[in-house]
PDB file of N, CA and C in Angstrom:
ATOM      1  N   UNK A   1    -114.901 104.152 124.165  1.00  0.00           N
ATOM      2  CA  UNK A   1    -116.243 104.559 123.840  1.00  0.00           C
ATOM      3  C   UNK A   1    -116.580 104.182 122.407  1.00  0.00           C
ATOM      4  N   UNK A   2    -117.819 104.074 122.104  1.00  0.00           N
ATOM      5  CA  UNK A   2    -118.558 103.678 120.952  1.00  0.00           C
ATOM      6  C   UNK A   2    -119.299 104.389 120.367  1.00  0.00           C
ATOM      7  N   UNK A   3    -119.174 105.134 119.110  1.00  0.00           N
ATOM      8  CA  UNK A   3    -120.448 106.598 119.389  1.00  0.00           C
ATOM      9  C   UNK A   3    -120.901 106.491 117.614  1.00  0.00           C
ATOM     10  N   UNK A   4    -122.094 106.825 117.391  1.00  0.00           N
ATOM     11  CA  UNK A   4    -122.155 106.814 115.802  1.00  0.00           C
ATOM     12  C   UNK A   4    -121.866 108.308 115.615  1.00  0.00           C
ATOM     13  N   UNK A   5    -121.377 108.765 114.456  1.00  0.00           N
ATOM     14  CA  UNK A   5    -121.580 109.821 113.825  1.00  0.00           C
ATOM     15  C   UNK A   5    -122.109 110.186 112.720  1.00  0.00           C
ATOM     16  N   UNK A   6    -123.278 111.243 112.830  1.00  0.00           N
ATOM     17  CA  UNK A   6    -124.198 111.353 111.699  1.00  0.00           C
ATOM     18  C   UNK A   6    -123.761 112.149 110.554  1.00  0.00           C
ATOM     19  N   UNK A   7    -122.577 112.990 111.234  1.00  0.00           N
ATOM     20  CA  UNK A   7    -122.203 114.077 110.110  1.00  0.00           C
ATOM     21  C   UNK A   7    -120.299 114.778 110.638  1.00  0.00           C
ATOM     22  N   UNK A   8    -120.282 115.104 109.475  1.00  0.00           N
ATOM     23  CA  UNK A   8    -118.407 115.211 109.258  1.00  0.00           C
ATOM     24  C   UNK A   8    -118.610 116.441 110.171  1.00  0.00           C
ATOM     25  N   UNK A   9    -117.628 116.942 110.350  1.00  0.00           N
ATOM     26  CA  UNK A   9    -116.796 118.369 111.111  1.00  0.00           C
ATOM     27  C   UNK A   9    -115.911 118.237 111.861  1.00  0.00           C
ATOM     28  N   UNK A  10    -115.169 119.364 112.419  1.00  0.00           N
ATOM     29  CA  UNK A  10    -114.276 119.320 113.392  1.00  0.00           C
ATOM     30  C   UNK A  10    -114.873 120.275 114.875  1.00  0.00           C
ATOM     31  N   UNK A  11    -113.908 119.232 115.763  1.00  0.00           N
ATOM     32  CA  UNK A  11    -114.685 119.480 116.784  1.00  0.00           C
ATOM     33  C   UNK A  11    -113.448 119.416 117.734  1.00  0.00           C
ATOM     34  N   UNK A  12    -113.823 119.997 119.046  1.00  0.00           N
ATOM     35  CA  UNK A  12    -112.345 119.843 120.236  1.00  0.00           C
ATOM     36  C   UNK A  12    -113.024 119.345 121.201  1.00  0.00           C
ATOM     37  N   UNK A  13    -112.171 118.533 122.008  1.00  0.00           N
ATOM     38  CA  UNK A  13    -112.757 117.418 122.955  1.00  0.00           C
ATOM     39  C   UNK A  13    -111.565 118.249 124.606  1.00  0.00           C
ATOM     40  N   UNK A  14    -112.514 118.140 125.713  1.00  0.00           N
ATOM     41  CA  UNK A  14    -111.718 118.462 126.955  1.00  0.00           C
ATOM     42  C   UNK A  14    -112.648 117.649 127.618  1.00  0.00           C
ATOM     43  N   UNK A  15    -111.751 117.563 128.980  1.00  0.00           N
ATOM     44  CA  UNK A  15    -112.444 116.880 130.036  1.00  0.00           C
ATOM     45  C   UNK A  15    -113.016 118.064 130.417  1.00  0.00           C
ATOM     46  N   UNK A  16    -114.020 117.508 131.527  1.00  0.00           N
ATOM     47  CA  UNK A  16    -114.706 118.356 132.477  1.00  0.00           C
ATOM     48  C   UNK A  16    -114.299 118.190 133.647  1.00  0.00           C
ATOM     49  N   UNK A  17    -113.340 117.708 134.065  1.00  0.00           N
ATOM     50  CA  UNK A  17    -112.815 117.217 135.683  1.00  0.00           C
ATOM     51  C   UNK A  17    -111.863 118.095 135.466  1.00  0.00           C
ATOM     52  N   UNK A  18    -111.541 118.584 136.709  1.00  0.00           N
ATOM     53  CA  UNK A  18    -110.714 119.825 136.539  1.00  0.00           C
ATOM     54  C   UNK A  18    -108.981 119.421 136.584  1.00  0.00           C
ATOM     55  N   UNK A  19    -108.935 118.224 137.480  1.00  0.00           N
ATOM     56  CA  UNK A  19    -107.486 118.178 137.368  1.00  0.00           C
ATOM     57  C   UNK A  19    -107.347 117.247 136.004  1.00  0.00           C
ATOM     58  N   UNK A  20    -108.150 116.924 135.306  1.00  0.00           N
ATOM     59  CA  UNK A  20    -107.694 116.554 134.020  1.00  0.00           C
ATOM     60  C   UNK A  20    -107.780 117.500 132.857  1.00  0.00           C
ATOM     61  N   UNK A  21    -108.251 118.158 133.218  1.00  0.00           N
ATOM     62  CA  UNK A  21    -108.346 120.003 132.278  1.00  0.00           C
ATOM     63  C   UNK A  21    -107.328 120.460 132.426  1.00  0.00           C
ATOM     64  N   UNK A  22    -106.578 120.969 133.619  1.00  0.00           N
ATOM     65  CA  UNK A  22    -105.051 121.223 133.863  1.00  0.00           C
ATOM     66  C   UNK A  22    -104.285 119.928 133.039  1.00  0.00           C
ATOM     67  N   UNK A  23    -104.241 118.935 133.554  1.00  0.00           N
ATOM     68  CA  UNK A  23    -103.110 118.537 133.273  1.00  0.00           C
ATOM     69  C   UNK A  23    -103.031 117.938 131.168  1.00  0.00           C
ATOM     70  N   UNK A  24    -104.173 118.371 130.706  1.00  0.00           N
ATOM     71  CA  UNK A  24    -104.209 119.013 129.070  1.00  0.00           C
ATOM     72  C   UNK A  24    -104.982 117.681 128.647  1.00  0.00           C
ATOM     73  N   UNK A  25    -105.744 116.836 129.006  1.00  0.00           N
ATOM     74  CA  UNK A  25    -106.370 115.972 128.139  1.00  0.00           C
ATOM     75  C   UNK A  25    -107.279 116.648 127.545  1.00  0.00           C
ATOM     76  N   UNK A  26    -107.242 116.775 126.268  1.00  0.00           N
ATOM     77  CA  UNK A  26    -107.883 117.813 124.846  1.00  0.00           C
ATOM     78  C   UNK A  26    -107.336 117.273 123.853  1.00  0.00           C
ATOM     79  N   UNK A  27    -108.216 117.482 122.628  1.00  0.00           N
ATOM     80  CA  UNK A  27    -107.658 117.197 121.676  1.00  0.00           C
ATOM     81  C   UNK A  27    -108.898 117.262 120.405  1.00  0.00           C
ATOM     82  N   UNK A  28    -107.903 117.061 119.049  1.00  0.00           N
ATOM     83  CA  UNK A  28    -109.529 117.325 118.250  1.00  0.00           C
ATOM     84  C   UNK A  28    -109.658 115.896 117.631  1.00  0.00           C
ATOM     85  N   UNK A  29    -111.317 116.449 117.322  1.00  0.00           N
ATOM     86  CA  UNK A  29    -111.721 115.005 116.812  1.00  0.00           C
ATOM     87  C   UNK A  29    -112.222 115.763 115.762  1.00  0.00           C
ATOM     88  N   UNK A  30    -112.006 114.495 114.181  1.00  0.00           N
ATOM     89  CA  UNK A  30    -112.292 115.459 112.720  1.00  0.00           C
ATOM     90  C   UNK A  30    -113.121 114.013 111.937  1.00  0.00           C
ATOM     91  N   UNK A  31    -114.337 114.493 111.876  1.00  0.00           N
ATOM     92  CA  UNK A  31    -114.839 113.006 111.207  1.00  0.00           C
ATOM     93  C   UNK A  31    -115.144 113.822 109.774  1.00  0.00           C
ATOM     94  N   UNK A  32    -114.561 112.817 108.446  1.00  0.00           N
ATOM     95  CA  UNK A  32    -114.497 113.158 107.641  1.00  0.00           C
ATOM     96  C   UNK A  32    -115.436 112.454 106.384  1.00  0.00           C
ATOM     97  N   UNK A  33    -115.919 112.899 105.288  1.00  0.00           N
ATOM     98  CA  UNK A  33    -117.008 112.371 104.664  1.00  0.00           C
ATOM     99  C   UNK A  33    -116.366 111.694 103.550  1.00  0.00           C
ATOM    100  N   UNK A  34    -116.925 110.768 103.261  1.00  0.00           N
ATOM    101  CA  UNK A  34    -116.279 109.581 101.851  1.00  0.00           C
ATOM    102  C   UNK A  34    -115.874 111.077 100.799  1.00  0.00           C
ATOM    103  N   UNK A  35    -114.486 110.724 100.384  1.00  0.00           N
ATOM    104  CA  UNK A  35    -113.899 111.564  99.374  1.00  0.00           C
ATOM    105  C   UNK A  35    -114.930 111.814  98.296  1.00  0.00           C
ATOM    106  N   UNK A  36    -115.819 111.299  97.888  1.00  0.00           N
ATOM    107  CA  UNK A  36    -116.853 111.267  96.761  1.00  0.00           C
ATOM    108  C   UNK A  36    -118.200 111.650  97.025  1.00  0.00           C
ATOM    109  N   UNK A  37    -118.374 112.342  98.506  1.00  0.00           N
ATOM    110  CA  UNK A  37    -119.518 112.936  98.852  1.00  0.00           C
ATOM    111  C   UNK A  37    -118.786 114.558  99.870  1.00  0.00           C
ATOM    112  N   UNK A  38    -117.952 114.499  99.595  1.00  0.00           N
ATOM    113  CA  UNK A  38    -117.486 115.937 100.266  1.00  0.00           C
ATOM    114  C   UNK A  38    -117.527 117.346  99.123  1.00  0.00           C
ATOM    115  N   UNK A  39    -118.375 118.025  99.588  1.00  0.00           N
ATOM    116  CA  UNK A  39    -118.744 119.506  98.763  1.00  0.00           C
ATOM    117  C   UNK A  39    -117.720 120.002  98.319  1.00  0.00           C
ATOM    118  N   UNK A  40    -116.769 120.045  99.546  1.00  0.00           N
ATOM    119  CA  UNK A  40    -115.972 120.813  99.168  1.00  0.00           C
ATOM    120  C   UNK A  40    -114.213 120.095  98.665  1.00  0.00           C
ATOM    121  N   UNK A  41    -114.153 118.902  98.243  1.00  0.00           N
ATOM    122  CA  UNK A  41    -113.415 118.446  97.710  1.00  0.00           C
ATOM    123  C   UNK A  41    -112.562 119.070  96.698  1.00  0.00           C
ATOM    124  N   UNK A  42    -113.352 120.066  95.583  1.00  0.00           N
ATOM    125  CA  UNK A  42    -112.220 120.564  94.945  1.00  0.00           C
ATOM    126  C   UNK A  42    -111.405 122.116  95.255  1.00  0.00           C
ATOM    127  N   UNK A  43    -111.658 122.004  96.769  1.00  0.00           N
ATOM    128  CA  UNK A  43    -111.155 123.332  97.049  1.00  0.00           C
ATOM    129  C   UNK A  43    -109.453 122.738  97.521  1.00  0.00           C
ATOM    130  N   UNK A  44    -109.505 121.485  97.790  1.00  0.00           N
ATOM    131  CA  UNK A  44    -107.558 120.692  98.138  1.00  0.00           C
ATOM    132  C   UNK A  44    -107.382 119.906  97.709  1.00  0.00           C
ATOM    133  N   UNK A  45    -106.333 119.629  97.792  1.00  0.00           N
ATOM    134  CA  UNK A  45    -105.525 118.511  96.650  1.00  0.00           C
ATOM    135  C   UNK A  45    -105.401 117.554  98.009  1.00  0.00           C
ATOM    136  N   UNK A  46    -104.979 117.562  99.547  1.00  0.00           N
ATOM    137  CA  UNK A  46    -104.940 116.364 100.114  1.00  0.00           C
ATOM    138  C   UNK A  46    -105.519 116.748 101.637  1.00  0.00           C
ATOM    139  N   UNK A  47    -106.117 115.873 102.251  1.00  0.00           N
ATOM    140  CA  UNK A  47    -106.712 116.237 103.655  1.00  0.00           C
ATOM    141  C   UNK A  47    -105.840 115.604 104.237  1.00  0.00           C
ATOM    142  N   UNK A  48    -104.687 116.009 104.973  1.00  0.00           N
ATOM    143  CA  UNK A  48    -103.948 115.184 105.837  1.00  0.00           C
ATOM    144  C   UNK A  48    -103.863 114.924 107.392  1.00  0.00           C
ATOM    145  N   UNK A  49    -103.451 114.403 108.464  1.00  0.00           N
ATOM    146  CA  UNK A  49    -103.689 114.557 109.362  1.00  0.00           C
ATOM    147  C   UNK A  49    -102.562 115.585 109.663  1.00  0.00           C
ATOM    148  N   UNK A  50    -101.642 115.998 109.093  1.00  0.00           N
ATOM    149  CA  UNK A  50    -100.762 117.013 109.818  1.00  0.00           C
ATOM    150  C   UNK A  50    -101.303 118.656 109.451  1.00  0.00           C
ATOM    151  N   UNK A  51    -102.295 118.737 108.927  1.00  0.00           N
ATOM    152  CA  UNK A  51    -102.992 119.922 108.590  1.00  0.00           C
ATOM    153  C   UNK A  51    -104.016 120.016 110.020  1.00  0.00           C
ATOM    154  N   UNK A  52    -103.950 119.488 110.881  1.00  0.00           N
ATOM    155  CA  UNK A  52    -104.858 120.086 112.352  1.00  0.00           C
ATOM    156  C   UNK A  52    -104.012 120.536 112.864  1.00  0.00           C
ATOM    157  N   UNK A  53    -103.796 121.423 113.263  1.00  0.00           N
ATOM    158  CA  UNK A  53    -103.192 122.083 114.995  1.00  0.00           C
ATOM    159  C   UNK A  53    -103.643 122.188 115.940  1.00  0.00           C
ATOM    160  N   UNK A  54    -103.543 121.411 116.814  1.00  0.00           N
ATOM    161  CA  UNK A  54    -104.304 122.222 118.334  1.00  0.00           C
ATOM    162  C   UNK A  54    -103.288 122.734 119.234  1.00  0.00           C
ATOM    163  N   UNK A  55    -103.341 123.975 119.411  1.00  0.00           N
ATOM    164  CA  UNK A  55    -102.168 124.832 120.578  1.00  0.00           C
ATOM    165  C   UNK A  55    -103.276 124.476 121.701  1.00  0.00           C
ATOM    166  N   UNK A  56    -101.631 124.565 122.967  1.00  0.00           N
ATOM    167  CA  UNK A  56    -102.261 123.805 124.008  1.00  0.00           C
ATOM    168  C   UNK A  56    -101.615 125.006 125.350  1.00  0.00           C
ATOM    169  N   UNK A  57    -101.800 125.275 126.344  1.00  0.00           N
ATOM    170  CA  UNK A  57    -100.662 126.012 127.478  1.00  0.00           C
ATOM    171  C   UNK A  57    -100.325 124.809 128.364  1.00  0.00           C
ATOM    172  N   UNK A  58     -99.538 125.164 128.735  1.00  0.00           N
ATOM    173  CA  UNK A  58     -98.862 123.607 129.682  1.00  0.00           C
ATOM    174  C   UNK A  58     -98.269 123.976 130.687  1.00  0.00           C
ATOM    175  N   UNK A  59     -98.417 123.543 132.073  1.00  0.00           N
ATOM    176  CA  UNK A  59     -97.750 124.217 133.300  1.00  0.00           C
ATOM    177  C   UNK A  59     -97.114 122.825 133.361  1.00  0.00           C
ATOM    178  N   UNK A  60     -96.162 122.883 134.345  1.00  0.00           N
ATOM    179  CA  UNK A  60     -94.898 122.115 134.284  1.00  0.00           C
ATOM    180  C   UNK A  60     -95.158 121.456 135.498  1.00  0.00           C
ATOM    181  N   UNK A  61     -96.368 121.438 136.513  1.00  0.00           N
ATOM    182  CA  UNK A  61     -96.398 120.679 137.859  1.00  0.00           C
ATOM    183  C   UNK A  61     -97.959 119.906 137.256  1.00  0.00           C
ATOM    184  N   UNK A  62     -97.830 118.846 138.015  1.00  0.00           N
ATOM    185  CA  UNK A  62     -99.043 118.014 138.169  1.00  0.00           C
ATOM    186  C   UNK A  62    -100.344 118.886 138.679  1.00  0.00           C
ATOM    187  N   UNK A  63    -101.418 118.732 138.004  1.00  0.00           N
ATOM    188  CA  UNK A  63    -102.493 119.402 138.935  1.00  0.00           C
ATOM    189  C   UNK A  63    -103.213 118.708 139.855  1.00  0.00           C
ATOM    190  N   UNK A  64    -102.898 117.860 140.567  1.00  0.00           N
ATOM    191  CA  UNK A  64    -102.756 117.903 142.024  1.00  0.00           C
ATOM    192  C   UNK A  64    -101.969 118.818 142.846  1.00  0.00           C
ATOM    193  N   UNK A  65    -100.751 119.207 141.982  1.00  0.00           N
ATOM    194  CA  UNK A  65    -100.211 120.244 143.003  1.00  0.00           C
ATOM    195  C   UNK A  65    -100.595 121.497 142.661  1.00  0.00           C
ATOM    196  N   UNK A  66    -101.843 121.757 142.243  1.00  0.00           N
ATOM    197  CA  UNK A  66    -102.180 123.284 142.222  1.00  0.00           C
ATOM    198  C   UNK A  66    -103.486 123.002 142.546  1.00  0.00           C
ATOM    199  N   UNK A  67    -104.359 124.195 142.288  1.00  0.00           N
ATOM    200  CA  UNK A  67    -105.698 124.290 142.618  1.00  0.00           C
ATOM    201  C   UNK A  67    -106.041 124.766 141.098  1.00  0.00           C
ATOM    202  N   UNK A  68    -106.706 123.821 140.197  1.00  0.00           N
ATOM    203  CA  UNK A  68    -107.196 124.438 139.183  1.00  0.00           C
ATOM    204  C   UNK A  68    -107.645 125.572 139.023  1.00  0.00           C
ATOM    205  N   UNK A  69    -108.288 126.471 138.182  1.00  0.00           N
ATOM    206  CA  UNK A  69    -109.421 127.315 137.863  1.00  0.00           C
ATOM    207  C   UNK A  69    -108.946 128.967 138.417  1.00  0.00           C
ATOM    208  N   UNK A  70    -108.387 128.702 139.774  1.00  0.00           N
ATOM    209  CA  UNK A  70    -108.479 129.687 140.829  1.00  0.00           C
ATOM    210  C   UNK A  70    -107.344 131.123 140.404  1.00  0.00           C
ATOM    211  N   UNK A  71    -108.060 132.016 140.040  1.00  0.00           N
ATOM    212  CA  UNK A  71    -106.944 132.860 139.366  1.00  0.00           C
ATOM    213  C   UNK A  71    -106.006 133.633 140.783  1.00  0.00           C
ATOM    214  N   UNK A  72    -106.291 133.455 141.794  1.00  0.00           N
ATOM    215  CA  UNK A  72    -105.747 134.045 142.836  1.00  0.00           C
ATOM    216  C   UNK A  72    -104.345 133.033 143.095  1.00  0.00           C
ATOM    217  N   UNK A  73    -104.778 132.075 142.632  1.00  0.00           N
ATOM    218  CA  UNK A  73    -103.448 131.243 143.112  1.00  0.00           C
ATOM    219  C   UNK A  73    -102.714 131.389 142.018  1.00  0.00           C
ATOM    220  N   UNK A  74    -101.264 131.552 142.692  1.00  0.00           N
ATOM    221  CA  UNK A  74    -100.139 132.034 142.016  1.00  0.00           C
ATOM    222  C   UNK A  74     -99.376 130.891 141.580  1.00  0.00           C
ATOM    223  N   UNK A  75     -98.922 131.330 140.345  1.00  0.00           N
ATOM    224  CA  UNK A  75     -98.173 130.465 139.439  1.00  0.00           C
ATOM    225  C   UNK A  75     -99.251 129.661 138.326  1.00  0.00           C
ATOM    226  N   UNK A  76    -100.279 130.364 138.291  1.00  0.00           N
ATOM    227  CA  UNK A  76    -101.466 129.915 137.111  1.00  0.00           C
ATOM    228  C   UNK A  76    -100.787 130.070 135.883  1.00  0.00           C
ATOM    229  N   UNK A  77     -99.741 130.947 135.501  1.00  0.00           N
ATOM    230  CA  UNK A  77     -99.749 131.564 133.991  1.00  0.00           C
ATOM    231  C   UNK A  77     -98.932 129.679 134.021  1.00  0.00           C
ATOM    232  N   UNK A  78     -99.242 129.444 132.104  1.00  0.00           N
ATOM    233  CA  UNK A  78     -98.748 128.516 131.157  1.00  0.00           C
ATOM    234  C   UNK A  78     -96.998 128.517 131.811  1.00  0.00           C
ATOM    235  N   UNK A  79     -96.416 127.126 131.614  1.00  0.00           N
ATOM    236  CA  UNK A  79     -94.968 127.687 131.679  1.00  0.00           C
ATOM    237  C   UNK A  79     -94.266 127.362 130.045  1.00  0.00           C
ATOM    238  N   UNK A  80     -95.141 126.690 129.212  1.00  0.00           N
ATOM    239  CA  UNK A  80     -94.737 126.531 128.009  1.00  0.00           C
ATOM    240  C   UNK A  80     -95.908 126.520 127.398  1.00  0.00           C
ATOM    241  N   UNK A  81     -95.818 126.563 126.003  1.00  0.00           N
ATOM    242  CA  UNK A  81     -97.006 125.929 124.993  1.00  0.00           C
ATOM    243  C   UNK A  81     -96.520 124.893 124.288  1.00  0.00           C
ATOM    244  N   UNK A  82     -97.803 123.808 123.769  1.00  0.00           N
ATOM    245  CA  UNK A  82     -97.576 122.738 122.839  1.00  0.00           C
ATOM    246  C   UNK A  82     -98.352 123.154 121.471  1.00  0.00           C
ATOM    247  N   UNK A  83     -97.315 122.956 120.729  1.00  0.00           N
ATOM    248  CA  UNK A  83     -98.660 122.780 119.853  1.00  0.00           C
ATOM    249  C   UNK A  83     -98.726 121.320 119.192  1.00  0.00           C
ATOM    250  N   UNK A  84     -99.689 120.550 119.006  1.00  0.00           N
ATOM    251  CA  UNK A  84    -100.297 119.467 118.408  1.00  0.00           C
ATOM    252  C   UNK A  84     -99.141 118.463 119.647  1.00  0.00           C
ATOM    253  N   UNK A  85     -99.639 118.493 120.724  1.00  0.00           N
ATOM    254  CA  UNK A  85     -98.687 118.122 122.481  1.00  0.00           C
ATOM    255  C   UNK A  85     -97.186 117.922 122.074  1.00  0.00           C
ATOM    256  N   UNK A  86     -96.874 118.901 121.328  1.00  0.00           N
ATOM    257  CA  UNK A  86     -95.207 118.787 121.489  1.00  0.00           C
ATOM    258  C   UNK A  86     -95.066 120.128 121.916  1.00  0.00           C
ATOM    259  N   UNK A  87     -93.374 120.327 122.849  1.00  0.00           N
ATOM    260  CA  UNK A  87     -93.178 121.683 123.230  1.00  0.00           C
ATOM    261  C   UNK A  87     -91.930 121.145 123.897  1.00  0.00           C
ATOM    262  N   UNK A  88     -91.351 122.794 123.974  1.00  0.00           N
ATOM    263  CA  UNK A  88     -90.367 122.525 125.039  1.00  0.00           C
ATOM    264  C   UNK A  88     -90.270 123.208 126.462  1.00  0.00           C
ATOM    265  N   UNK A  89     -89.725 123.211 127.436  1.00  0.00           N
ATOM    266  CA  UNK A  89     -89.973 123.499 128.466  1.00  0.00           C
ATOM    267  C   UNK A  89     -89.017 124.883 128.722  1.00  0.00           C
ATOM    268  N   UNK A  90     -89.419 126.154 128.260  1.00  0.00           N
ATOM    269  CA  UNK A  90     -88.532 127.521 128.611  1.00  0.00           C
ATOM    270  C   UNK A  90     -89.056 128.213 129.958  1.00  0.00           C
ATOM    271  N   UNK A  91     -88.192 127.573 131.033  1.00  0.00           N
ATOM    272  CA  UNK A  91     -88.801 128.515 132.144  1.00  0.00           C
ATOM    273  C   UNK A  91     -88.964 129.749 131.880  1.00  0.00           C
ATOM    274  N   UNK A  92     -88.386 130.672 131.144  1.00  0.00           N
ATOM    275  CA  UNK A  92     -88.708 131.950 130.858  1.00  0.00           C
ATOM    276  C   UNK A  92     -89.514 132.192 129.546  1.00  0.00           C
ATOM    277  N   UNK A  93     -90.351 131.470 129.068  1.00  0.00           N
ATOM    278  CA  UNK A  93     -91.376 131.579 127.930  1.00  0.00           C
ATOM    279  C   UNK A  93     -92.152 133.302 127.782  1.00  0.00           C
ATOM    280  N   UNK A  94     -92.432 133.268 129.089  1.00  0.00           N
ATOM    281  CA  UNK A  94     -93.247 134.736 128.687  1.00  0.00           C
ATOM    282  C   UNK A  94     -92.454 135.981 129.215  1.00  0.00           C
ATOM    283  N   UNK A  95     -91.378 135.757 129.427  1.00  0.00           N
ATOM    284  CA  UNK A  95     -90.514 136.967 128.941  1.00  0.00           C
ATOM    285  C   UNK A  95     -89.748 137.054 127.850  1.00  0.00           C
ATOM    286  N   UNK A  96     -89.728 136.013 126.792  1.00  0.00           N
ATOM    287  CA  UNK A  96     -88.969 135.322 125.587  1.00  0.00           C
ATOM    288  C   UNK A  96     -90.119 136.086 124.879  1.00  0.00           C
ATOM    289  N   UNK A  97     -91.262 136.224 124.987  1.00  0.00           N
ATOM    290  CA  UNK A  97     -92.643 136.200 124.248  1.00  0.00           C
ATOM    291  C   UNK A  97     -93.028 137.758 124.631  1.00  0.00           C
ATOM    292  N   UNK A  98     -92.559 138.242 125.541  1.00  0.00           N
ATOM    293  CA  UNK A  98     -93.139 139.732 125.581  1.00  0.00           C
ATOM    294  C   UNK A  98     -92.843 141.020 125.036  1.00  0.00           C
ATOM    295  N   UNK A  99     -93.256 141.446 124.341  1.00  0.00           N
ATOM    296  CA  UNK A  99     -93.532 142.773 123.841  1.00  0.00           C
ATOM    297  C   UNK A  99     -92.222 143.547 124.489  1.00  0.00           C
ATOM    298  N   UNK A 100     -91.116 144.467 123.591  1.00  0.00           N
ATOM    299  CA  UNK A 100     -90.419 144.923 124.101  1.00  0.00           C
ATOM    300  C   UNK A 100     -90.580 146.133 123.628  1.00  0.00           C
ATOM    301  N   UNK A 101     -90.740 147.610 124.257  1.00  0.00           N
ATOM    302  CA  UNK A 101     -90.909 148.562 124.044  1.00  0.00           C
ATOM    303  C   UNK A 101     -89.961 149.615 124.652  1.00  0.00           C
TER     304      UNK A 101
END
């Protein structure tokens, strides 16, 4: 794609097709203004690209093999998280992660 941009910010990009929503195409897009017209320039010393994070949930089957969206269908919960699409795969993530009382 080819797109102009009129003005800087950050922004998060998803599909709208559902089995590409499951299977995590997202991500951010950060358009940034010439170092010598940004306001807020003297609030950092460097804008880097490893200063974005995007956390992601990640199920471990193709979504073809599920039914997106549908909270009745079982096995919806995340089986890992990414953050910035790295992760590892803990079949037991959300009992690693739960509240012990």
């Amino acid at each position: 794609y080819k797109f102009v941009v009129d003005r800087p910010g950050t922004s998060f990009y998803h599909s709208h097709s559902g089995f590409q929503k499951v299977d995590g195409i997202t991500g951010s897009l950060i358009v940034r203004s010439p170092i010598n017209m940004d306001p807020h320039r003297r609030l950092y010393n460097f804008d880097l690209p490893s200063h974005v994070v995007v956390l992601q949930d990640w199920l471990h089957t193709a979504a073809d093999d599920r039914q997106p969206g549908l909270r009745t269908v079982l096995g919806q919960a995340a089986a890992s998280l990414l953050i910035n699409g790295k992760g590892i795969y803990a079949p037991n993530i959300w009992e690693a992660l739960s509240l012990k009382t």
